[in-house]
Short mmCIF file of C-alpha atoms in Angstrom, two decimals:
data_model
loop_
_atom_site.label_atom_id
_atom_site.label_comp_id
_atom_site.label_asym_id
_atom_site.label_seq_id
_atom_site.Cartn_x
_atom_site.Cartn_y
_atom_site.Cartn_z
CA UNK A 1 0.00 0.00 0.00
CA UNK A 2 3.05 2.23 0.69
CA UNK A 3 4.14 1.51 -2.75
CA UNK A 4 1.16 2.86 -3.77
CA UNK A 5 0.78 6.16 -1.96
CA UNK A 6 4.69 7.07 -2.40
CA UNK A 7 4.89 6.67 -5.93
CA UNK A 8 4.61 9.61 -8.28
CA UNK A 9 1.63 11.36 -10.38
CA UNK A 10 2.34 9.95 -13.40
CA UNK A 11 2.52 6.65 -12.18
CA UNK A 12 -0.37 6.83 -10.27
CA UNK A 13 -2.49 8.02 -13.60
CA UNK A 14 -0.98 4.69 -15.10
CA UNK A 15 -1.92 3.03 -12.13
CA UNK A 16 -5.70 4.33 -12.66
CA UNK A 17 -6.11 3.48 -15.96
CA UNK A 18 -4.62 0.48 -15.77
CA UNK A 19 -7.39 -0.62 -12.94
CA UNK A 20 -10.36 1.04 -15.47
CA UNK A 21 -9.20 -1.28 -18.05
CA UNK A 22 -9.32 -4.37 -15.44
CA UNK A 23 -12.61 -3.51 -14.08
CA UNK A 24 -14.18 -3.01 -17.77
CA UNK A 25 -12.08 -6.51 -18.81
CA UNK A 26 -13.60 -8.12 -16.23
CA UNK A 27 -17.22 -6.68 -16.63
CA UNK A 28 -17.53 -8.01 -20.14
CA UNK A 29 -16.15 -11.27 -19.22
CA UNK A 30 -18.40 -11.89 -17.03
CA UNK A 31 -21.31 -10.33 -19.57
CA UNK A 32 -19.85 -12.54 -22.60
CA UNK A 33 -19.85 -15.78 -20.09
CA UNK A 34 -23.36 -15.09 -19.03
CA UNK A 35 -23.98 -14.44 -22.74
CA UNK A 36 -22.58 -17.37 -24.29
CA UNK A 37 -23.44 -20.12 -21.63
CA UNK A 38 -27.54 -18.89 -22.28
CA UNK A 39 -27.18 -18.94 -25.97
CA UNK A 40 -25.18 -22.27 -26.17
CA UNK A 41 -28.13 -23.78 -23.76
CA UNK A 42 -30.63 -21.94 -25.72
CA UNK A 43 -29.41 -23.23 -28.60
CA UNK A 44 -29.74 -26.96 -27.88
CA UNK A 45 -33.15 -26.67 -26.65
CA UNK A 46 -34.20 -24.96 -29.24
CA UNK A 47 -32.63 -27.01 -31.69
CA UNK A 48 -34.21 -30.16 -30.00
CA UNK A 49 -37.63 -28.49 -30.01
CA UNK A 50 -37.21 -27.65 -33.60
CA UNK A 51 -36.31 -31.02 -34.76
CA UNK A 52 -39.50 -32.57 -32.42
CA UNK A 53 -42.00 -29.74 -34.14
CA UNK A 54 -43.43 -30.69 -37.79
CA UNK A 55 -44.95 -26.65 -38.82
CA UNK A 56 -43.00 -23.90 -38.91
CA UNK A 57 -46.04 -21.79 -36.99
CA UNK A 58 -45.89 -24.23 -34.12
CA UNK A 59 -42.48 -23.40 -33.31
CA UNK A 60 -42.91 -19.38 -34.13
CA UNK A 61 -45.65 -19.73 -31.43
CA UNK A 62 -43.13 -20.59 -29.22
CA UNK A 63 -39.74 -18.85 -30.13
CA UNK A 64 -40.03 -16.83 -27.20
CA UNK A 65 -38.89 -19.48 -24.94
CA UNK A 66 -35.47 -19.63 -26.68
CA UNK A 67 -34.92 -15.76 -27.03
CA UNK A 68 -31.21 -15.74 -25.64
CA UNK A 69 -30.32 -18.39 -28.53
CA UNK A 70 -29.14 -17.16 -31.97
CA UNK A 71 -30.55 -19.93 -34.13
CA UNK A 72 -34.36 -18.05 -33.01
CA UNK A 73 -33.28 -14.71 -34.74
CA UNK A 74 -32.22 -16.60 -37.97
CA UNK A 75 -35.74 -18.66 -37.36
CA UNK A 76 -37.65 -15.49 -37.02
CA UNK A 77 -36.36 -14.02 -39.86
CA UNK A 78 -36.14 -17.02 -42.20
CA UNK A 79 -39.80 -17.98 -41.17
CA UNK A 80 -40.74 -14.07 -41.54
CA UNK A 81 -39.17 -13.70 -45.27
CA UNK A 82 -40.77 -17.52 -46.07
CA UNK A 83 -44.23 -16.00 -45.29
CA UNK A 84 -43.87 -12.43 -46.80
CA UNK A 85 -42.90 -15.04 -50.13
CA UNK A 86 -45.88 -16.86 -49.80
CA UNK A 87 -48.30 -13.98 -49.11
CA UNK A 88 -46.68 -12.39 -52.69
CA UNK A 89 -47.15 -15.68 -54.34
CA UNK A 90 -50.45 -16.32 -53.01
CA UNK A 91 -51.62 -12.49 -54.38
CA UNK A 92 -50.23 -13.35 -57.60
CA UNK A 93 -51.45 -15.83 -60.05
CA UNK A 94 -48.29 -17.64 -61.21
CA UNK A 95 -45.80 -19.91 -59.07
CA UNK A 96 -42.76 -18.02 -58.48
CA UNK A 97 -41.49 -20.26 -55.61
CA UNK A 98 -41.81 -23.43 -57.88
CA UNK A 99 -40.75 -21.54 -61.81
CA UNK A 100 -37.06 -19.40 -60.65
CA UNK A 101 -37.06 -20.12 -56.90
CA UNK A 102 -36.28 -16.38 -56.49
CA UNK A 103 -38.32 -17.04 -53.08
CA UNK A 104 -35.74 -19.41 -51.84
CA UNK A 105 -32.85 -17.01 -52.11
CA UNK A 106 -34.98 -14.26 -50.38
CA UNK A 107 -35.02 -16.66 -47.59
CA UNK A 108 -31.39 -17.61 -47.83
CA UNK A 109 -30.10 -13.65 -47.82
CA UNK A 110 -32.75 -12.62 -45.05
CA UNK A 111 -30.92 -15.89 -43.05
CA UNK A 112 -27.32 -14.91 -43.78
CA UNK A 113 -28.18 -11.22 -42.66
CA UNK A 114 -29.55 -12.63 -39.88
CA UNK A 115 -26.13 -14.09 -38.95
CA UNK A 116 -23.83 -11.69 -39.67
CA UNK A 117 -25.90 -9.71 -37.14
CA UNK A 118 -26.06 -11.96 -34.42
CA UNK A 119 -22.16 -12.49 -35.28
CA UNK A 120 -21.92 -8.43 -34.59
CA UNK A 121 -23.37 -8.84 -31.42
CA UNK A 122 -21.67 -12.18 -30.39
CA UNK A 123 -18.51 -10.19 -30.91
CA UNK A 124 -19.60 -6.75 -29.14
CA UNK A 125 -16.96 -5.85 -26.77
CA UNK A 126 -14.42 -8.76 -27.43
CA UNK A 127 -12.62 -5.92 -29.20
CA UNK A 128 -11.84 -4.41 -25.81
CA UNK A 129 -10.55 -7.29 -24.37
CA UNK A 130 -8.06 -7.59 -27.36
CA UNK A 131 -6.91 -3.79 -26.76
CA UNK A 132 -7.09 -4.38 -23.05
CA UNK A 133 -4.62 -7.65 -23.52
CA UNK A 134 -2.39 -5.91 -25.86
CA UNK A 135 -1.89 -2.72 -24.83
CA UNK A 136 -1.92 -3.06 -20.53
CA UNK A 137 1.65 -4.29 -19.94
CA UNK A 138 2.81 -1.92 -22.35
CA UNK A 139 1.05 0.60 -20.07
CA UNK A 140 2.45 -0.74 -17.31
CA UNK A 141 6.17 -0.89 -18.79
CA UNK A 142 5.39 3.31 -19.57
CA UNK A 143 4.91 3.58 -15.92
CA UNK A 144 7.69 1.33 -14.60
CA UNK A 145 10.20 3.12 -16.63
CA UNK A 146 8.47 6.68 -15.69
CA UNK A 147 8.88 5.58 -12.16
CA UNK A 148 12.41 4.35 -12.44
CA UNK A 149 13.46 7.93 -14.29
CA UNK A 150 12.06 9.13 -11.66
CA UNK A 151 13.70 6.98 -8.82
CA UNK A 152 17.13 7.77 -10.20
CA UNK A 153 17.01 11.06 -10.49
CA UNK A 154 16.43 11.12 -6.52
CA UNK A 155 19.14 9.00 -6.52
CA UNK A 156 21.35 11.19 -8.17
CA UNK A 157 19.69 14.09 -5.86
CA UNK A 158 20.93 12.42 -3.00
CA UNK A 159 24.10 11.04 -3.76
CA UNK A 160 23.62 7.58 -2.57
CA UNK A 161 23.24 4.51 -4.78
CA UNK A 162 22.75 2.19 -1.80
CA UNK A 163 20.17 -0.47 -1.58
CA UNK A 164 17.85 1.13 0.83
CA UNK A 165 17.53 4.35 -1.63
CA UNK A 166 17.15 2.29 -5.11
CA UNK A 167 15.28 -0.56 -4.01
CA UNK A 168 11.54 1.24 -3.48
CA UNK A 169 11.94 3.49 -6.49
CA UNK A 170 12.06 0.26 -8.35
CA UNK A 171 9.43 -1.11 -6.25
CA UNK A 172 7.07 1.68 -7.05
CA UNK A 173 8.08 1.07 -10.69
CA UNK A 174 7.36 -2.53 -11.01
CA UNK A 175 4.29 -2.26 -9.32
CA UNK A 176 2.96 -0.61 -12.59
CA UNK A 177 4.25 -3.55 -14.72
CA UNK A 178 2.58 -5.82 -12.59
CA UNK A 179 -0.99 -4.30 -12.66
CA UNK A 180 -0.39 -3.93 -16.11
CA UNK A 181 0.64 -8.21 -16.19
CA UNK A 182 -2.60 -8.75 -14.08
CA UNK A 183 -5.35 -6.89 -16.38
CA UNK A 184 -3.99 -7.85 -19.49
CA UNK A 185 -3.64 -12.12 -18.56
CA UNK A 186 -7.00 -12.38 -18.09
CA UNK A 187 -8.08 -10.34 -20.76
CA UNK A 188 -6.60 -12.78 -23.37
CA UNK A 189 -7.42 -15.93 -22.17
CA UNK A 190 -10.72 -14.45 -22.10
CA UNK A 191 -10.63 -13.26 -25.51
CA UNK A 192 -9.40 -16.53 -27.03
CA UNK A 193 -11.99 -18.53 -25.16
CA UNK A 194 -15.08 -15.96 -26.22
CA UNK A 195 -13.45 -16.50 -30.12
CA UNK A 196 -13.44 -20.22 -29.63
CA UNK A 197 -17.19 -19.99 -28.37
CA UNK A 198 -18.56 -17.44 -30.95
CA UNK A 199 -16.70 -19.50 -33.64
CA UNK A 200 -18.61 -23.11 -32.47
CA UNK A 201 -22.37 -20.54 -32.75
CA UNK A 202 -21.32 -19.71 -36.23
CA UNK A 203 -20.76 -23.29 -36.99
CA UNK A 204 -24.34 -23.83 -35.71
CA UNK A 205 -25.99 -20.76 -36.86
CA UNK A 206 -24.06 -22.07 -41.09
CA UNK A 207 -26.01 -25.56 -40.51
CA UNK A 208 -29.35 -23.99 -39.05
CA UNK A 209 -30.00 -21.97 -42.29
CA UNK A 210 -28.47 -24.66 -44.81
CA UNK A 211 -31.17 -26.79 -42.55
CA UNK A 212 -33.68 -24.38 -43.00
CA UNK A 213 -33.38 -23.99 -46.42
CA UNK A 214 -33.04 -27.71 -47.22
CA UNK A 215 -36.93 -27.98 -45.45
CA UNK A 216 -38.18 -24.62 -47.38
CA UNK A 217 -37.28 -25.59 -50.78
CA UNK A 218 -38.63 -29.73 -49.88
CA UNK A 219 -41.75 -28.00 -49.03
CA UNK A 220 -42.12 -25.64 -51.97
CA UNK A 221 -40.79 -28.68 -54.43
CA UNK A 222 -43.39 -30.78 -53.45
CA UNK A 223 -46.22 -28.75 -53.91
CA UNK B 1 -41.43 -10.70 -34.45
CA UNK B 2 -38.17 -10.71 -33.18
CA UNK B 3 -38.71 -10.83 -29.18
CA UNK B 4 -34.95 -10.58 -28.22
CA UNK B 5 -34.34 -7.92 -24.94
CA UNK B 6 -31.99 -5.33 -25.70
CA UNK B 7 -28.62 -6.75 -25.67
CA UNK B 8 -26.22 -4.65 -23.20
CA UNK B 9 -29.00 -4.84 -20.46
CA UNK B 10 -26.58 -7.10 -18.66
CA UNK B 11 -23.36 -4.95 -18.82
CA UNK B 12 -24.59 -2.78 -15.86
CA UNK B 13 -24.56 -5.46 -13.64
CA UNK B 14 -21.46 -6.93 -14.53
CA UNK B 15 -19.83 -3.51 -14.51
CA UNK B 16 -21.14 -3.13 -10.81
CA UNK B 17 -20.10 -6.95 -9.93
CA UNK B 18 -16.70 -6.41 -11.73
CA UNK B 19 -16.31 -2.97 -9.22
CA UNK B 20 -17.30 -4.90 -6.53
CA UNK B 21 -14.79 -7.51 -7.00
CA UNK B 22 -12.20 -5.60 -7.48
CA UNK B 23 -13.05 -3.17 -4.13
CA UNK B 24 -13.17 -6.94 -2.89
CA UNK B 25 -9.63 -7.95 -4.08
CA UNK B 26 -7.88 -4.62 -3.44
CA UNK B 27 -9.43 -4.48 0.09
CA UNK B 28 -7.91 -8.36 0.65
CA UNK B 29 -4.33 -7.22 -0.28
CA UNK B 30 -4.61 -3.87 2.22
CA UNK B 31 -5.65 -6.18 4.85
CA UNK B 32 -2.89 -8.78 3.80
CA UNK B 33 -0.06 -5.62 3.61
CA UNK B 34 -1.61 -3.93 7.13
CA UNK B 35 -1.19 -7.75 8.64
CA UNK B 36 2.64 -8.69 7.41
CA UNK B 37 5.72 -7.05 8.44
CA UNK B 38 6.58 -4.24 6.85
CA UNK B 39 9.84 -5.15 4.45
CA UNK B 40 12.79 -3.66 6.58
CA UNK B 41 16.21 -2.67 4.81
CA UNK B 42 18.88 -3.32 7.18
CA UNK B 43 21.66 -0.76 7.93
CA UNK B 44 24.28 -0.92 6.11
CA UNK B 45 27.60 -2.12 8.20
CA UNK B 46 30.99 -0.63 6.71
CA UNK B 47 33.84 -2.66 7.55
CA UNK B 48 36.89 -0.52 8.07
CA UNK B 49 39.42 -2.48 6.43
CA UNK B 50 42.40 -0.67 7.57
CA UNK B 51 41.49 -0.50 11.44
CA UNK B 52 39.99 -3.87 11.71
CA UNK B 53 40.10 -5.11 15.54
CA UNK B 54 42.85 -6.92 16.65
CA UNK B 55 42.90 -9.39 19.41
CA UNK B 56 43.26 -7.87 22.70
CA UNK B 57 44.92 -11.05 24.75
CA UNK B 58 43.93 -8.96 27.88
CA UNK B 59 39.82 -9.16 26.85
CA UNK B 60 40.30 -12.57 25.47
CA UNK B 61 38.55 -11.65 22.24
CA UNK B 62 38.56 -9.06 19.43
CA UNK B 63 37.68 -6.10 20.41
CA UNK B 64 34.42 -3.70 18.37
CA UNK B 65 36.22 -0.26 18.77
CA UNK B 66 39.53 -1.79 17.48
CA UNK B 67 42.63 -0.62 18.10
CA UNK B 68 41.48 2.90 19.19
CA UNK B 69 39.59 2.09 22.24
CA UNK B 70 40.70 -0.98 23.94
CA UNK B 71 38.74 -2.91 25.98
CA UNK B 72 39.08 -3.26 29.47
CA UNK B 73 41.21 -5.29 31.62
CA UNK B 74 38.88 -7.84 33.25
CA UNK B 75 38.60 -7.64 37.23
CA UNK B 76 41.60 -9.46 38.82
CA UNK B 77 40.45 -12.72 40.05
CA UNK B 78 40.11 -13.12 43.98
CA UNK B 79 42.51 -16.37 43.81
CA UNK B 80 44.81 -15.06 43.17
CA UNK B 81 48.47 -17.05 44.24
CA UNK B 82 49.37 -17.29 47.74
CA UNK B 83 53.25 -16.17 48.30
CA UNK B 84 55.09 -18.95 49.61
CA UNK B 85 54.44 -19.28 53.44
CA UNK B 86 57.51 -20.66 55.83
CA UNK B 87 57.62 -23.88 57.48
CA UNK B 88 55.36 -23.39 60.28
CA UNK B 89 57.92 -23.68 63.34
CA UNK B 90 56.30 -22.92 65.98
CA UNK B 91 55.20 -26.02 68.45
CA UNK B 92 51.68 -26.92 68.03
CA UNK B 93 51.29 -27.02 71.56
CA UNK B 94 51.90 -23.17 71.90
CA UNK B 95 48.98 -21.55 73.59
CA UNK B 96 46.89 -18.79 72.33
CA UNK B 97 48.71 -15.53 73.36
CA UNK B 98 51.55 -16.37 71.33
CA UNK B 99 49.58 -16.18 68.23
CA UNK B 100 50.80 -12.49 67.05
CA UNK B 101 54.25 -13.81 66.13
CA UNK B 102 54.04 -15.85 63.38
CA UNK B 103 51.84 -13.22 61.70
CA UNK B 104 55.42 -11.18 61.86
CA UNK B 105 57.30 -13.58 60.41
CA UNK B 106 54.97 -13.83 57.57
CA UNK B 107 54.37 -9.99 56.94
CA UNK B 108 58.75 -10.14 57.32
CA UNK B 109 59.59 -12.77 54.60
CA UNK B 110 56.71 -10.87 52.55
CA UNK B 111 58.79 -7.80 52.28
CA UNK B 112 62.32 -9.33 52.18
CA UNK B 113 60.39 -11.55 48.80
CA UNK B 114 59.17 -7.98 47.43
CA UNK B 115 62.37 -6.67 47.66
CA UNK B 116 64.37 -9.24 45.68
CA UNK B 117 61.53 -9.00 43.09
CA UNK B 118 62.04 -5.37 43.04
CA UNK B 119 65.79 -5.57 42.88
CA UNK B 120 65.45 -8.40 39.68
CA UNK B 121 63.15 -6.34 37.75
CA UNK B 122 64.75 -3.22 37.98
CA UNK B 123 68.44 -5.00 37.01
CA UNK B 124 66.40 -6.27 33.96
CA UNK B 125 65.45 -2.89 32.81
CA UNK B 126 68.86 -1.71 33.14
CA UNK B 127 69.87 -4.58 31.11
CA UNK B 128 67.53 -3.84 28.39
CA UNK B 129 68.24 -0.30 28.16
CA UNK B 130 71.95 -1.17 28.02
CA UNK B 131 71.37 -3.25 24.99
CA UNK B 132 69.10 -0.37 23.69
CA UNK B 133 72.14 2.73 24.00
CA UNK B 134 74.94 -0.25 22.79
CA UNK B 135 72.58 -0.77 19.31
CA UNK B 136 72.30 3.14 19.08
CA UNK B 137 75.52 3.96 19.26
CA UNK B 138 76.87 1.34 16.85
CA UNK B 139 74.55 2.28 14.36
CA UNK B 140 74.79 5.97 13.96
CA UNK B 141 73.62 9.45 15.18
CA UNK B 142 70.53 7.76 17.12
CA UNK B 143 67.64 9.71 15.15
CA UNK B 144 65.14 7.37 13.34
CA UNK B 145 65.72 7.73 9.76
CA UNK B 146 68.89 9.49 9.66
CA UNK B 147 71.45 6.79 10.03
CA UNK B 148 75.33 8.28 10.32
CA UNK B 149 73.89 11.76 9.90
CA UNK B 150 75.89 12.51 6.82
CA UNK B 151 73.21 12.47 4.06
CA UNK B 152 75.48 12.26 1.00
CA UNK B 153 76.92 8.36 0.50
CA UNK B 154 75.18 5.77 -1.33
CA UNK B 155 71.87 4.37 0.17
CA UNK B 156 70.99 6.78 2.93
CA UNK B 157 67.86 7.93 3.37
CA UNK B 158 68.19 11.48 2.18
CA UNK B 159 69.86 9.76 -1.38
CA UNK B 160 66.46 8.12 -1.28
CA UNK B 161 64.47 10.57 -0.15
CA UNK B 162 66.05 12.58 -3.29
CA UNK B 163 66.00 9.75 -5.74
CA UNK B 164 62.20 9.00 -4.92
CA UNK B 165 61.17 12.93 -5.90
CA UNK B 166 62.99 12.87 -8.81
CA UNK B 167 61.20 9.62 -9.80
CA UNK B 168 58.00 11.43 -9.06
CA UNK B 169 59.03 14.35 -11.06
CA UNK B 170 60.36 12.13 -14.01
CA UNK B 171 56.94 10.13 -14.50
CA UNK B 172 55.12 13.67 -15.53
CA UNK B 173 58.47 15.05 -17.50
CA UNK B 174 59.54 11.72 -19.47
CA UNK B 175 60.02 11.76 -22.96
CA UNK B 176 62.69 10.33 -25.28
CA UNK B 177 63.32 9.81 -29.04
CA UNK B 178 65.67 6.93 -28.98
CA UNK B 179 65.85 3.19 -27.95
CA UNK B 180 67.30 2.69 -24.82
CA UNK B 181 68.64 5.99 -23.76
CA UNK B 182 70.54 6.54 -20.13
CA UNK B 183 72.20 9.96 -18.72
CA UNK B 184 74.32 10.08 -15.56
CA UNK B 185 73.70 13.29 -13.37
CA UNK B 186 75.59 14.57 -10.78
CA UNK B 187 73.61 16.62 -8.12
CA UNK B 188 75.05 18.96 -5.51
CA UNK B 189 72.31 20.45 -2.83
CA UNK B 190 73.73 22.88 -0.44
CA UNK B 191 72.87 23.18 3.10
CA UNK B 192 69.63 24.73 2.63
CA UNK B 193 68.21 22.08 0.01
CA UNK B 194 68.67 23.97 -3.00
CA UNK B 195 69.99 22.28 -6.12
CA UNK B 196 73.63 24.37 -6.91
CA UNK B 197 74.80 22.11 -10.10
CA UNK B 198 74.11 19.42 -12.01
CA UNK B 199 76.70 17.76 -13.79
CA UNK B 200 75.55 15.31 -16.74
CA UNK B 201 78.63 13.06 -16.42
CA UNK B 202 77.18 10.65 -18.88
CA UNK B 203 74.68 11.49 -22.13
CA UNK B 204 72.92 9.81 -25.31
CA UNK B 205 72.23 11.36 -28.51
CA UNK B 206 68.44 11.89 -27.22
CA UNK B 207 68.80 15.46 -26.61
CA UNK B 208 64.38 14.96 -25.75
CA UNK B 209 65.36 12.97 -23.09
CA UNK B 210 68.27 15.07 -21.71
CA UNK B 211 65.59 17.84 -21.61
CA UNK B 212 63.18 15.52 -19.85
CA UNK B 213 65.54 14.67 -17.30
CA UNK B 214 66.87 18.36 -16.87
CA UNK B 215 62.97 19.49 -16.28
CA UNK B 216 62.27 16.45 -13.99
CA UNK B 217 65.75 17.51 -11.71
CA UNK B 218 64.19 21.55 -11.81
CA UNK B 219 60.32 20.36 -11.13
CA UNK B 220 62.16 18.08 -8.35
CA UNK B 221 64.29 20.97 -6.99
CA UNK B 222 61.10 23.01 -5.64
CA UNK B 223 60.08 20.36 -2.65
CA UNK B 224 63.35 19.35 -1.69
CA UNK B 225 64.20 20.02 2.05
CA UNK B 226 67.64 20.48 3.19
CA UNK B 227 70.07 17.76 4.07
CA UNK B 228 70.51 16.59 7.10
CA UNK B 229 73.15 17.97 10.09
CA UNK B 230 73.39 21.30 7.67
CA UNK B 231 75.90 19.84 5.09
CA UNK B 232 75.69 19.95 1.55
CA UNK B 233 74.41 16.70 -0.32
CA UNK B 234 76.59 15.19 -3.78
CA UNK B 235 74.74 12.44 -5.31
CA UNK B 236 74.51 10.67 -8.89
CA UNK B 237 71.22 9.26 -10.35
CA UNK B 238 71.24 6.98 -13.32
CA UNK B 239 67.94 7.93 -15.65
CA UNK B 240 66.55 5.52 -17.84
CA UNK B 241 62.66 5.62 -18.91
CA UNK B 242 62.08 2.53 -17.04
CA UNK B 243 63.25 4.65 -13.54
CA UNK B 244 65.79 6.54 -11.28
CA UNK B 245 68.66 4.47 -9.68
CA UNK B 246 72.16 5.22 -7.86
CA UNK B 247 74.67 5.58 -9.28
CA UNK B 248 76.60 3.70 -6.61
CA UNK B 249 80.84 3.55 -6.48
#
């Protein structure tokens, strides 16, 4: 704590900035883990109710069981852009689902939009934990060499190069390197493991809407 | 359609939790920091090489002041040897008023033992100072440093004395041209320490180094101090740029 209250203004802003970028690091890991751990369980039920239901309207009826799950948004815009089809090709007097499928790839850009939005918001925030694990022990290192500029010049103030006047001007210094260690560790373990994660949803989210376009254009072929 | 909540809803919590566990953390070390011992440096201890204690037999052990302060004698212990006592002669059937004169005797043959002791001791010292005046007098006036008082032949102090400032004086005038050069000078100081002549008996072709050795013998000159028992000093130095030497017969 001594370190702490002796060392000097510069290292003390370093100090402060380093602990805002902890406390934020931490705050969205703990957001992204809450986040990913209810749309990886969201995703299996939903997946497992999707696979039990046989109409499309039976499972929009209930989407709202299995809102914290990605797969729902593509389902709820797939199913959406399937019915806005239908309701054109119902007004009309030809077949365009079943003459130039142009429905189908309505469906299939509404679903890929669909993804590279949830994908957006999978990935809010990881960006800070990159900066945060990149860029903290090079803070820190700013302040540790700050403080150690700063340490010799009192040594060369007071004339003495002993131990007991170097050693806690290099204390003070390293402290910043070590805050600096401690928010940016966690920070990029967390950021690999939330890239990992959001990488496995994509993979899921891909085979939902090839899945759901497989059943559309079954349907639509054998009318 | 799409039912989802708004997606940062949960970021205000975590930010709070996240402040929370840091307060948590930060308050754990204080309370770790205010419960260990605070990191002492210890003093430094500067050993003075050059006075380093000695043993003081007397104290039985090195002593802390050193040589400056030495430590005291230890109390003289209370057993200590009994003089020898005479062969008790008196009958053991003597009565009790008799008693006084043995104790004569005793305090008698004390003195008389004090006495010789006295007497040996102080013929030692006589001895030893004997020896001391006998050494002096073979080996010259008597004054430390100054052997035979004359100051002038080969390997007397003050030839030393005067070879080791012109060494001094040659290391900052040096310089020569040639190989291996060498010069011979003759010096003659006069009672009060002044240099009268110089005589180069022997000389090179380096004239740089005859110039070096002529400036060393003037820089030299300044410090000298006079010879000792007020007579004049003669004295020949051999230069060569690896040092001074006598020139000795």
């Amino acid at each position: 704590m001594a370190l702490l209250t002796s060392a000097g203004i510069v290292v003390k802003l370093v100090l402060m900035l380093l602990l805002f970028f902890s406390v934020v690091s931490w705050a969205i890991i703990l957001f992204k883990l809450f986040q990913v751990h209810r749309a990886n369980s969201a995703s299996v039920r939903f997946m497992d109710f999707f696979w039990k239901s046989k109409r499309f309207d039976a499972i929009a009826s209930q989407i709202d069981r299995f809102t914290s799950s990605p797969l729902t948004v593509l389902f709820n815009e797939g199913y959406g852009e399937l019915k806005k089809v239908v309701d054109s090709d119902g007004k009309s007097e030809g077949s365009a689902l079943s003459t130039d499928l142009g429905g189908i790839e309505n469906v299939s850009r509404a679903l890929r939009r669909a993804t590279n939005s949830e994908i957006t918001r999978l990935e809010k925030y990881l960006t800070f934990l990159a900066t945060t694990g990149s860029t903290s022990p090079f803070i820190g290192l700013f302040g540790t060499v700050w403080g150690i500029m700063t340490a010799f010049e009192g040594i060369g103030k007071t004339g003495s190069a002993s131990l007991a006047v170097v050693a806690p001007g290099i204390a003070e210094a390293l402290i910043a390197t070590a805050i600096g260690l401690v928010a940016a560790i966690p920070a990029v373990m967390a950021y690999n493991h939330f890239q990992h994660k959001i990488r496995v949803l994509v993979k899921e989210m891909d085979s939902f809407s090839t899945e759901f376009l497989n059943i559309v254009q079954r349907n639509i072929s054998g009318k | 359609m799409n039912a989802r909540p708004s997606a940062d809803s949960g970021m205000g919590i975590c930010c709070a939790v996240s402040t929370i566990i840091h307060l948590t953390v930060f308050s754990l070390l204080f309370w770790y920091g205010s419960h260990i011992q605070p990191m002492t440096v210890a003093e430094t201890y500067y050993v003075d090489v050059v006075n380093l204690p000695v043993a003081a037999p007397r104290a039985g052990s090195p002593t802390q002041q050193g040589n400056d302060s030495e430590a005291p004698q230890p109390k003289p212990t209370e057993n200590q040897m009994n003089l020898p006592q005479p062969p008790d002669k008196t009958p053991k059937n003597v009565s009790a008023p008799n008693a006084a004169s043995p104790r004569k005797e005793d305090t008698s043959f004390a003195d008389k033992l004090s006495k010789i002791q006295g007497k040996a001791e102080s013929r030692a010292q006589e001895a030893t100072l004997e020896r001391l005046r006998n050494k002096l007098a073979s080996t010259g006036s008597g004054r430390a440093g100054m052997p035979s008082a004359t100051g002038n032949e080969a390997g007397s102090d003050y030839t030393a004395y005067i070879q080791s400032r012109l060494k001094d004086a040659f290391r900052e005038t040096i310089s020569y041209s040639s190989r291996n050069p060498e010069i011979v000078v003759r010096i003659f100081i006069d009672t009060e320490g002044k240099v009268t002549r110089r005589k180069i008996e022997r000389s090179g072709s380096d004239r740089a180094f005859e110039i070096s050795v002529i400036r060393a013998i003037d820089l030299a000159s300044e410090k000298f101090t006079p010879p000792p028992n007020h007579k004049t000093f003669e004295g020949v130095f051999v230069f060569k740029p690896q040092g001074i030497s006598q020139n000795r017969p």
